[in-house]
Coordinates of C-alpha atoms in Angstrom, one line a residue:
Chain A
X1 CA 0.0 0.2 0.1
X2 CA 1.4 3.5 -1.0
X3 CA 1.4 5.9 1.7
X4 CA 0.9 9.4 0.1
X5 CA 3.8 11.9 1.6
X6 CA 2.3 13.7 4.7
X7 CA 4.0 16.5 6.8
X8 CA 4.9 15.5 10.4
X9 CA 1.5 17.6 11.9
X10 CA -0.6 15.8 9.6
X11 CA 1.1 12.5 10.2
X12 CA -0.5 12.6 13.6
X13 CA -4.0 13.3 12.3
X14 CA -3.5 10.4 9.8
X15 CA -3.6 7.9 13.0
X16 CA -7.4 9.0 13.7
X17 CA -8.2 9.0 9.8
X18 CA -10.4 6.3 8.5
X19 CA -8.5 3.7 6.5
X20 CA -9.3 4.9 3.2
X21 CA -7.5 8.1 3.6
X22 CA -4.5 6.4 3.5
X23 CA -4.9 4.5 0.3
X24 CA -4.3 5.4 -2.8
X25 CA -7.5 5.9 -4.9
X26 CA -8.3 5.4 -8.7
X27 CA -8.7 8.5 -10.3
X28 CA -11.6 7.4 -12.7
X29 CA -13.5 4.8 -10.3
X30 CA -12.7 5.8 -6.8
X31 CA -12.0 2.3 -5.9
X32 CA -8.6 1.8 -3.8
X33 CA -6.0 0.3 -5.7
X34 CA -4.7 -2.9 -4.2
X35 CA -4.6 -6.4 -4.9
X36 CA -7.8 -7.7 -6.7
X37 CA -8.5 -4.0 -8.3
X38 CA -8.2 -4.8 -11.8
X39 CA -10.3 -8.0 -11.5
X40 CA -13.1 -6.0 -9.4
X41 CA -13.2 -2.8 -12.0
X42 CA -13.3 -5.5 -14.7
X43 CA -16.3 -7.5 -13.2
X44 CA -18.3 -4.8 -11.6
X45 CA -18.0 -1.6 -13.2
X46 CA -19.4 -3.1 -16.5
X47 CA -23.1 -2.9 -15.3
X48 CA -23.1 -0.5 -12.6
X49 CA -21.3 2.6 -11.4
X50 CA -18.2 2.1 -8.9
X51 CA -20.2 4.3 -6.5
X52 CA -22.2 1.7 -5.6
X53 CA -19.1 -0.3 -4.2
X54 CA -17.5 2.7 -2.7
X55 CA -20.5 4.0 -0.7
X56 CA -21.5 0.6 0.9
X57 CA -19.5 -1.6 3.7
X58 CA -20.5 -5.2 4.0
X59 CA -18.6 -8.3 5.6
X60 CA -16.8 -11.0 3.3
X61 CA -20.1 -12.6 3.6
X62 CA -22.5 -9.6 2.9
X63 CA -20.4 -9.1 -0.3
X64 CA -20.9 -12.6 -1.2
X65 CA -24.6 -12.4 -0.7
X66 CA -24.9 -9.1 -2.8
X67 CA -22.8 -10.9 -5.8
X68 CA -25.6 -14.1 -5.2
X69 CA -28.4 -11.8 -5.8
X70 CA -26.7 -10.2 -8.6
X71 CA -26.6 -13.4 -10.2
X72 CA -30.0 -14.2 -9.4
X73 CA -31.6 -11.2 -10.3
X74 CA -29.3 -8.8 -12.4
X75 CA -27.8 -11.1 -14.9
X76 CA -24.4 -11.5 -13.2
X77 CA -22.4 -14.0 -14.9
X78 CA -20.7 -17.2 -13.0
X79 CA -17.4 -16.6 -11.6
X80 CA -14.5 -19.5 -11.6
X81 CA -13.6 -19.5 -8.0
X82 CA -10.4 -18.3 -8.2
X83 CA -12.1 -15.2 -9.7
X84 CA -14.6 -14.9 -7.0
X85 CA -12.2 -15.4 -4.1
X86 CA -10.2 -12.5 -5.5
X87 CA -13.1 -10.4 -5.5
X88 CA -14.3 -11.0 -2.1
X89 CA -10.8 -10.6 -0.6
X90 CA -10.5 -7.3 -2.1
X91 CA -14.0 -6.2 -1.1
X92 CA -13.6 -7.6 2.3
X93 CA -10.2 -5.8 2.8
X94 CA -11.4 -2.4 2.0
X95 CA -15.2 -2.5 1.8
X96 CA -15.5 -3.4 5.6
X97 CA -17.8 -2.2 7.9
X98 CA -16.4 0.2 10.6
X99 CA -16.9 0.1 14.0
X100 CA -19.7 2.9 15.7
X101 CA -22.1 3.6 17.9
X102 CA -25.9 3.7 17.3
X103 CA -25.6 7.2 16.1
X104 CA -22.5 8.9 15.0
X105 CA -21.3 11.9 15.6
X106 CA -22.7 15.0 13.4
X107 CA -20.3 15.7 10.5
X108 CA -20.2 19.6 9.8
X109 CA -18.8 20.4 6.5
X110 CA -18.1 23.7 7.3
X111 CA -18.8 26.3 10.2
X112 CA -19.9 29.6 9.4
X113 CA -21.3 33.0 11.2
X114 CA -24.8 33.8 11.5
X115 CA -26.5 36.8 12.5
X116 CA -28.8 36.2 15.4
X117 CA -32.2 37.9 16.3
X118 CA -31.9 40.3 19.1
X119 CA -33.7 38.8 22.4
X120 CA -37.3 40.1 22.4
X121 CA -37.6 43.6 24.3
Chain B
X1 CA -13.5 19.4 -1.8
X2 CA -14.4 15.8 -1.4
X3 CA -17.9 16.4 -3.3
X4 CA -16.1 17.9 -6.6
X5 CA -13.6 14.8 -6.9
X6 CA -16.7 12.5 -6.2
X7 CA -18.7 14.1 -8.7
X8 CA -15.8 14.1 -11.5
X9 CA -15.1 10.7 -10.8
X10 CA -18.7 10.0 -11.7
X11 CA -18.4 11.9 -15.3
X12 CA -15.2 10.2 -16.1
X13 CA -16.3 6.8 -15.0
X14 CA -19.4 7.5 -17.2
X15 CA -17.5 8.1 -20.0
X16 CA -14.6 5.6 -19.5
X17 CA -17.5 2.7 -19.6
X18 CA -19.7 3.8 -22.7
X19 CA -19.2 7.0 -23.8
X20 CA -22.3 7.0 -26.6
X21 CA -24.3 5.9 -23.8
X22 CA -23.1 8.4 -21.6
X23 CA -23.8 11.1 -24.2
X24 CA -27.2 9.7 -24.7
X25 CA -27.9 9.5 -21.2
X26 CA -27.0 13.0 -19.9
X27 CA -27.6 15.1 -22.9
X28 CA -30.2 13.5 -25.1
X29 CA -27.0 13.3 -27.7
X30 CA -27.4 10.9 -30.6
X31 CA -24.2 9.9 -32.6
X32 CA -24.3 9.0 -35.9
X33 CA -22.8 5.7 -36.5
X34 CA -20.5 6.6 -39.7
X35 CA -19.5 9.9 -39.2
X36 CA -19.5 9.6 -35.3
X37 CA -20.9 13.2 -34.9
X38 CA -22.9 14.2 -32.2
X39 CA -26.4 15.3 -33.0
X40 CA -27.8 17.3 -30.5
X41 CA -31.4 18.3 -30.1
X42 CA -32.3 21.4 -28.9
X43 CA -32.8 20.7 -25.7
X44 CA -29.9 18.7 -25.2
X45 CA -27.5 21.7 -26.3
X46 CA -29.1 23.8 -24.0
X47 CA -28.7 21.5 -21.2
X48 CA -24.8 20.8 -21.8
X49 CA -24.1 24.7 -22.6
X50 CA -25.8 25.2 -19.2
X51 CA -23.2 22.7 -17.3
X52 CA -20.6 24.1 -19.6
X53 CA -21.4 27.7 -18.4
X54 CA -20.8 28.8 -22.3
X55 CA -22.3 28.2 -25.8
X56 CA -20.9 25.7 -27.8
X57 CA -20.1 27.1 -31.0
X58 CA -18.9 24.6 -32.7
X59 CA -21.2 21.6 -31.4
X60 CA -22.3 20.5 -35.1
X61 CA -18.7 19.1 -35.1
X62 CA -18.2 17.9 -31.7
X63 CA -17.4 14.0 -31.9
X64 CA -20.2 12.0 -29.9
X65 CA -19.2 10.3 -27.0
X66 CA -16.5 13.1 -26.1
X67 CA -16.3 14.2 -22.7
X68 CA -16.4 18.1 -22.9
X69 CA -13.0 19.0 -22.1
X70 CA -14.0 21.7 -19.8
X71 CA -16.0 19.1 -17.8
X72 CA -12.9 16.6 -18.1
X73 CA -10.3 19.2 -16.5
X74 CA -12.2 20.9 -14.0
X75 CA -13.5 19.8 -10.3
X76 CA -16.6 22.2 -10.6
X77 CA -19.3 20.0 -9.5
X78 CA -21.0 18.2 -12.3
X79 CA -24.8 19.0 -12.6
X80 CA -27.3 16.8 -13.8
X81 CA -29.7 18.1 -16.3
X82 CA -32.6 20.1 -14.8
X83 CA -31.1 19.5 -11.5
X84 CA -29.6 22.2 -8.8
X85 CA -25.6 21.9 -8.8
X86 CA -25.6 21.2 -4.8
X87 CA -27.5 18.0 -5.0
X88 CA -25.4 15.4 -3.9
X89 CA -24.7 12.7 -6.5
X90 CA -24.8 9.0 -4.8
X91 CA -24.4 7.1 -7.9
X92 CA -24.3 8.2 -11.7
X93 CA -25.4 4.6 -12.9
X94 CA -28.3 4.5 -12.1
X95 CA -28.5 8.2 -11.4
X96 CA -29.4 8.7 -7.5
X97 CA -29.0 12.2 -6.1
X98 CA -30.2 13.7 -2.5
X99 CA -31.0 17.2 -1.8
X100 CA -29.0 18.8 1.4
X101 CA -31.5 19.7 4.0
X102 CA -31.2 23.3 3.8
X103 CA -32.1 23.4 0.3
X104 CA -35.4 21.8 0.9
X105 CA -36.5 25.1 2.8
X106 CA -38.7 26.5 -0.1
X107 CA -42.9 25.6 1.2
X108 CA -43.0 23.9 -2.0
X109 CA -40.1 21.9 -3.5
X110 CA -39.1 23.2 -6.9
X111 CA -38.3 20.5 -9.5
X112 CA -34.6 21.3 -9.5
X113 CA -34.2 20.2 -5.9
X114 CA -36.4 17.0 -5.8
X115 CA -34.3 14.1 -5.3
X116 CA -33.5 11.5 -7.9
X117 CA -33.7 8.0 -7.2
X118 CA -33.6 5.8 -10.6
X119 CA -33.3 2.3 -11.1
X120 CA -32.5 2.0 -14.5
X121 CA -31.9 4.0 -17.6
X122 CA -34.5 6.6 -18.8
X123 CA -36.0 6.4 -21.7
X124 CA -34.5 8.3 -24.9
X125 CA -36.2 10.1 -27.8
X126 CA -39.4 10.6 -26.2
X127 CA -42.3 11.2 -28.3
X128 CA -44.9 12.6 -26.3
X129 CA -47.5 12.7 -29.3
X130 CA -46.8 9.1 -29.3
X131 CA -47.2 8.4 -25.9
X132 CA -49.7 5.9 -24.5
X133 CA -50.8 5.0 -21.2
X134 CA -52.5 1.1 -21.0
X135 CA -54.7 -0.1 -18.5
X136 CA -55.1 -3.8 -18.5
X137 CA -54.5 -6.8 -16.4
X138 CA -56.8 -9.6 -15.5
X139 CA -58.7 -7.8 -13.1
X140 CA -59.3 -5.0 -15.6
X141 CA -62.9 -5.5 -17.3
X142 CA -61.3 -4.4 -20.4
X143 CA -57.9 -3.1 -22.1
X144 CA -57.9 0.9 -22.9
X145 CA -55.5 3.0 -23.7
X146 CA -54.7 6.9 -23.9
X147 CA -52.8 9.2 -25.1
X148 CA -51.2 11.8 -23.2
X149 CA -53.7 14.5 -24.7
X150 CA -56.7 12.1 -24.1
X151 CA -55.7 11.9 -20.5
X152 CA -55.5 15.2 -20.0
X153 CA -58.8 16.1 -21.6
X154 CA -60.8 13.0 -20.8
X155 CA -60.4 13.4 -17.0
X156 CA -60.6 16.3 -14.7
X157 CA -57.4 17.4 -13.6
X158 CA -56.3 17.8 -10.3
X159 CA -53.4 19.8 -8.5
X160 CA -52.3 18.7 -5.0
X161 CA -48.9 19.4 -3.1
X162 CA -47.8 15.7 -2.1
X163 CA -44.9 14.6 -0.5
X164 CA -42.8 11.8 -1.8
X165 CA -39.7 10.0 0.3
X166 CA -37.6 7.2 -0.7
X167 CA -37.9 3.7 1.3
X168 CA -34.4 4.0 1.9
X169 CA -33.9 7.5 3.1
X170 CA -31.6 8.0 5.9
X171 CA -30.4 4.5 5.1
X172 CA -26.5 5.4 5.9
X173 CA -27.0 5.6 9.6
X174 CA -27.8 1.7 9.9
X175 CA -25.2 -0.5 11.7
X176 CA -24.2 -3.4 10.4
X177 CA -24.5 -1.3 7.3
X178 CA -27.6 -1.8 4.8
X179 CA -26.4 -2.3 1.1
X180 CA -27.7 0.5 -1.4
X181 CA -27.2 3.8 -2.0
X182 CA -26.6 5.6 1.3
X183 CA -29.1 8.2 1.6
X184 CA -28.8 10.6 4.4
X185 CA -31.9 13.0 5.1
X186 CA -32.7 14.4 1.5
X187 CA -34.5 11.8 -0.5
X188 CA -37.8 13.7 0.0
X189 CA -39.6 16.4 -1.5
X190 CA -43.2 18.3 -1.5
X191 CA -43.8 19.6 -4.9
X192 CA -47.3 20.0 -6.2
X193 CA -48.2 17.4 -8.7
X194 CA -50.8 18.3 -11.5
X195 CA -52.6 15.0 -13.3
X196 CA -55.6 12.7 -13.3
X197 CA -56.6 10.5 -10.3
X198 CA -55.5 7.0 -11.1
X199 CA -58.7 5.5 -9.4
X200 CA -60.7 7.5 -12.3
X201 CA -58.7 5.8 -14.6
X202 CA -58.6 2.6 -13.3
X203 CA -62.4 2.6 -13.3
X204 CA -62.4 3.9 -17.1
X205 CA -61.4 0.2 -17.6
X206 CA -63.6 -1.3 -15.2
X207 CA -62.5 -3.1 -11.9
X208 CA -63.6 -6.7 -11.4
X209 CA -64.7 -7.8 -8.2
X210 CA -61.4 -9.6 -7.4
X211 CA -59.0 -6.9 -7.7
X212 CA -56.5 -6.4 -5.1
X213 CA -53.5 -4.4 -6.1
X214 CA -52.2 -2.8 -8.9
X215 CA -48.7 -2.8 -10.9
X216 CA -47.3 -0.2 -13.2
X217 CA -44.7 -0.4 -15.8
X218 CA -42.6 1.9 -17.2
X219 CA -40.1 2.5 -20.2
X220 CA -36.7 2.7 -18.5
X221 CA -34.1 -0.1 -19.5
X222 CA -32.6 -2.5 -17.6
X223 CA -28.8 -1.6 -16.2
X224 CA -27.6 -4.6 -17.6
X225 CA -28.7 -3.3 -21.1
X226 CA -30.9 -6.8 -21.2
X227 CA -33.9 -5.6 -23.5
X228 CA -37.3 -6.1 -22.0
X229 CA -35.5 -7.0 -18.3
X230 CA -37.7 -4.7 -16.3
X231 CA -35.7 -2.2 -13.7
X232 CA -38.7 -1.8 -11.7
X233 CA -42.5 -2.8 -11.4
X234 CA -43.9 -1.9 -7.9
X235 CA -47.8 -1.0 -7.0
X236 CA -50.0 -0.7 -4.2
X237 CA -53.3 -2.1 -3.0
X238 CA -56.3 -1.3 -4.9
X239 CA -57.4 0.6 -1.9
X240 CA -54.6 3.0 -2.0
X241 CA -54.9 3.2 -5.8
X242 CA -58.4 4.7 -5.4
X243 CA -57.8 7.5 -2.8
X244 CA -58.4 10.7 -4.4
X245 CA -54.5 12.0 -3.9
X246 CA -53.3 9.3 -6.0
X247 CA -52.5 10.9 -9.0
X248 CA -51.3 9.9 -12.6
X249 CA -49.1 13.0 -13.2
X250 CA -47.8 15.2 -16.0
X251 CA -46.4 18.5 -14.1
X252 CA -44.5 19.5 -11.1
X253 CA -45.5 22.9 -10.1
X254 CA -47.0 24.0 -13.3
X255 CA -44.3 22.7 -15.7
X256 CA -43.4 19.0 -17.4
X257 CA -41.8 16.6 -15.0
X258 CA -38.1 16.6 -15.3
X259 CA -36.8 13.6 -17.6
X260 CA -34.9 12.1 -14.3
X261 CA -38.3 12.5 -12.2
X262 CA -40.2 10.3 -15.2
X263 CA -41.1 12.3 -17.8
X264 CA -43.6 12.5 -19.5
X265 CA -45.7 10.6 -17.3
X266 CA -45.6 9.0 -13.5
X267 CA -47.6 8.0 -10.9
X268 CA -47.7 9.5 -7.4
X269 CA -49.0 7.4 -4.5
X270 CA -47.9 9.8 -1.7
X271 CA -47.1 8.9 1.6
X272 CA -45.5 5.3 0.7
X273 CA -42.1 4.6 -0.6
X274 CA -41.7 6.6 -3.7
X275 CA -40.8 3.5 -5.5
X276 CA -44.6 3.2 -5.5
X277 CA -44.9 6.1 -7.5
X278 CA -43.5 4.8 -11.0
X279 CA -42.0 6.8 -13.7
X280 CA -41.9 6.9 -17.4
X281 CA -45.6 5.4 -17.0
X282 CA -46.7 3.5 -20.1
X283 CA -48.8 0.6 -18.5
X284 CA -50.9 -0.1 -15.5
X285 CA -52.1 -3.6 -14.5
X286 CA -55.0 -4.6 -12.5
X287 CA -54.1 -7.6 -10.5
X288 CA -56.3 -10.5 -8.5
X289 CA -53.0 -10.8 -6.6
X290 CA -50.2 -9.0 -4.6
X291 CA -48.6 -7.4 -7.8
X292 CA -45.4 -9.8 -8.6
X293 CA -43.3 -7.1 -10.8
X294 CA -39.6 -6.6 -9.9
X295 CA -38.7 -5.4 -6.6
X296 CA -41.8 -6.3 -4.9
X297 CA -40.4 -9.7 -3.6
X298 CA -38.0 -11.0 -1.6
X299 CA -36.2 -8.1 0.5
X300 CA -36.9 -5.1 -2.1
X301 CA -38.8 -2.5 -0.2
X302 CA -40.0 -5.0 2.9
X303 CA -38.9 -4.9 6.3
X304 CA -39.1 -7.8 9.0
X305 CA -42.8 -8.8 10.1
X306 CA -41.2 -8.5 13.6
X307 CA -38.6 -6.8 15.2
X308 CA -35.2 -8.2 14.7
X309 CA -31.7 -7.5 16.5
X310 CA -29.1 -5.6 14.3
X311 CA -27.5 -7.4 11.5
X312 CA -30.0 -10.7 12.0
X313 CA -30.5 -13.2 9.0
X314 CA -34.3 -12.6 8.4
X315 CA -36.2 -15.6 6.3
X316 CA -37.9 -14.0 3.0
X317 CA -41.1 -15.2 4.5
X318 CA -40.7 -13.0 7.4
X319 CA -40.7 -10.0 5.4
X320 CA -43.5 -7.5 5.1
X321 CA -44.2 -5.1 2.4
X322 CA -43.7 -1.2 3.4
X323 CA -47.1 0.7 3.2
X324 CA -47.3 4.2 5.1
X325 CA -43.7 5.8 5.5
X326 CA -43.4 6.9 9.3
X327 CA -43.8 10.4 11.2
X328 CA -40.6 12.5 10.0
X329 CA -39.2 16.0 9.9
X330 CA -36.2 18.3 8.8
X331 CA -34.3 21.3 10.1
X332 CA -34.5 23.5 6.5
X333 CA -32.9 26.5 8.3
X334 CA -30.4 27.2 9.1
X335 CA -27.7 25.1 7.9
X336 CA -25.9 22.6 10.0
X337 CA -22.5 24.6 11.2
X338 CA -23.9 27.6 12.2
X339 CA -21.8 30.2 14.7
X340 CA -24.1 32.6 16.5
X341 CA -22.9 35.4 19.4
X342 CA -24.1 34.4 23.0
X343 CA -27.7 36.3 23.5
X344 CA -28.4 36.1 20.0
X345 CA -31.8 34.1 19.1
X346 CA -32.0 31.3 16.4
X347 CA -34.7 31.1 14.5
X348 CA -35.2 27.6 13.2
X349 CA -38.0 26.0 10.6
X350 CA -38.3 23.0 8.5
X351 CA -41.1 20.6 7.6
X352 CA -42.6 17.7 9.0
X353 CA -44.5 14.8 7.2
X354 CA -46.0 11.4 8.3
X355 CA -46.8 9.0 5.9
X356 CA -51.2 8.4 5.4
X357 CA -51.4 10.6 8.6
X358 CA -50.6 14.1 9.7
X359 CA -48.4 15.8 12.1
X360 CA -49.9 16.7 15.2
X361 CA -46.9 18.2 17.3
X362 CA -43.5 19.6 16.5
X363 CA -40.6 19.9 19.1
X364 CA -37.2 20.9 19.2
X365 CA -34.4 19.9 21.8
X366 CA -30.7 21.8 22.4
X367 CA -30.1 19.4 25.1
X368 CA -29.7 16.2 23.9
X369 CA -33.7 15.5 24.1
X370 CA -33.6 16.1 27.9
X371 CA -36.3 19.2 27.5
X372 CA -38.3 19.8 24.5
X373 CA -39.7 23.1 23.4
X374 CA -42.8 23.0 21.1
X375 CA -42.9 24.6 17.9
X376 CA -45.7 26.5 15.8
X377 CA -46.7 23.9 13.4
X378 CA -49.0 25.0 10.0
X379 CA -51.9 22.6 8.9
X380 CA -50.9 20.8 5.7
X381 CA -52.1 22.7 2.3
X382 CA -53.7 19.3 1.5
X383 CA -53.7 15.8 2.7
X384 CA -50.1 14.7 1.7
X385 CA -48.2 17.7 1.7
X386 CA -45.9 18.7 4.2
X387 CA -46.6 20.7 7.1
X388 CA -44.2 23.8 8.0
X389 CA -43.2 24.3 11.5
X390 CA -40.9 27.2 12.9
X391 CA -39.7 28.5 16.4
X392 CA -37.1 30.4 17.9
X393 CA -34.8 29.5 20.4
X394 CA -32.0 31.1 22.8
X395 CA -28.8 29.3 24.2
X396 CA -28.0 29.6 28.2
X397 CA -24.2 29.4 27.7
X398 CA -21.0 29.3 24.9
X399 CA -20.3 26.1 23.2
X400 CA -21.1 23.4 21.0
X401 CA -24.9 22.6 20.8
X402 CA -26.9 19.9 18.6
X403 CA -30.4 21.0 17.7
X404 CA -32.8 18.1 17.6
X405 CA -36.2 17.9 15.7
X406 CA -39.4 15.6 16.6
X407 CA -42.5 15.3 15.2
X408 CA -45.3 13.3 16.5
X409 CA -48.2 12.2 14.0
X410 CA -51.9 12.4 15.0
X411 CA -51.9 8.5 16.3
X412 CA -49.5 9.9 19.1
X413 CA -46.1 8.1 17.6
X414 CA -43.1 10.0 17.6
X415 CA -39.5 10.0 16.1
X416 CA -37.1 8.3 17.9
X417 CA -34.3 10.2 18.7
X418 CA -31.8 6.8 17.9
X419 CA -31.7 5.0 15.0
X420 CA -35.0 2.7 14.9
X421 CA -35.3 -0.9 14.2
X422 CA -32.4 -2.6 12.2
X423 CA -33.8 -4.5 8.7
X424 CA -31.3 -6.1 6.1
X425 CA -32.1 -3.1 3.6
X426 CA -31.9 -0.1 5.9
X427 CA -35.5 1.3 5.1
X428 CA -37.5 3.5 7.2
X429 CA -34.8 5.1 9.2
X430 CA -36.6 8.4 10.8
X431 CA -34.5 9.2 13.9
X432 CA -34.8 12.8 14.6
X433 CA -32.9 15.1 12.3
X434 CA -29.8 16.8 14.0
X435 CA -28.1 20.2 13.1
X436 CA -24.8 21.5 14.8
X437 CA -24.9 25.0 16.1
X438 CA -22.1 27.1 18.3
X439 CA -22.3 29.7 20.2
X440 CA -19.5 32.3 20.7

């Protein structure tokens, strides 16, 4: 895995960043570049956007179920066992669920000043 | 700019996989197979020019399937035709885009701010003069067909403000994660729709005694490119179809439907998952059984009949079809992230809706649900229109606050503060909306 150059200050921050932030991402698809990337790109993005992969998170079993569903209902072809293993390895490694509570903290895009109302007289 | 990058990838990917198809889908540009020159209809040229922010002087010579260089080298947000540039594009094939909460501030949702949830590829080369709607099915007494003109003139026209919400709105908060488009809060809108009553059109074909359901078919095509494979075909019980507010609609806010929202004709079954409101509508079947079209069975638009633990495996026969959507509200002003001086008051406003019901009370909390303040709440313009609420609050001391909003329906059910019952496909998250505010 290639780690982009980071300044000292950023490196400390990087420890708390989600895993994808340190991974090299393909410009065109948004998929993490790692072993299995080409196979996933070739077999998945023919029918649907790679965004359907990158915005989702699932366990290996969950990804396998998604593949079975696509084979059952969406005309996805059957894979040879080796190809399927490679796809599942890749997805389970890079698009696995992150541990999280019942409601995550709010993400604030940007803080801005707002002129409020004066207190009632 | 995370969003800019994401969107840029979208258009690159679209063109990388099938440039000619991308041209057709985004701009309606047809390509001459011999010269490979793009043929742009006037409307397509307009859409493309609008996105580029400039007229294209040499458009006649522009090769088909060529990504316009201005877009290719730009990180400017890429815009869907007919849609507000700040819609968040979750997926580009099929197109799925949601509206940030602060853009839903209008009392009546403008067409360009209505979310897009497509399952397939919208139809191309729409000829409205030859567009027909057919009513048929085993429980129709006869098969009838109407042109658009006949629909508009043979039946009485109605205009209602009707709320539509995607069944998966809020899916991104479920854990373990549910597969599908990771909607946050903006897969909802409440525009004014003009059309004819679905019930009156069904009755014109004659409804047999044994009719229990309807199903729709649209002209969109399957993502896999397989001809005659249906991307989605859902429906509602006949009782819902016969309600006066279930429409066959051709206009939003007095104008043609946007292509991505079903132009030229769609169903609107308000208060139910928006997937029951079929787009690019060409056929309705009256059924003597629960409609068995694509995405009616299995886990699609179904939730466990009984509550289950997060991540549970639920057998298919334990899944029940979603009907009315649950009570919900959003804060549309201010936008999350506002900073105010201590002592100033904050005006808040938003909307609330409750599926087939209406909203009877609206409250906000700035202390994580410990105490609640009542808001003023207006009656809906008509049944199924969302209701507007507003209030003014002040903050006791400096620091970080979250404003939470909670609606109560007229059966007394409230929005939960936590994410409600986990389900395999992540539907029906109606946890209260939250925004962040800092007092300086």
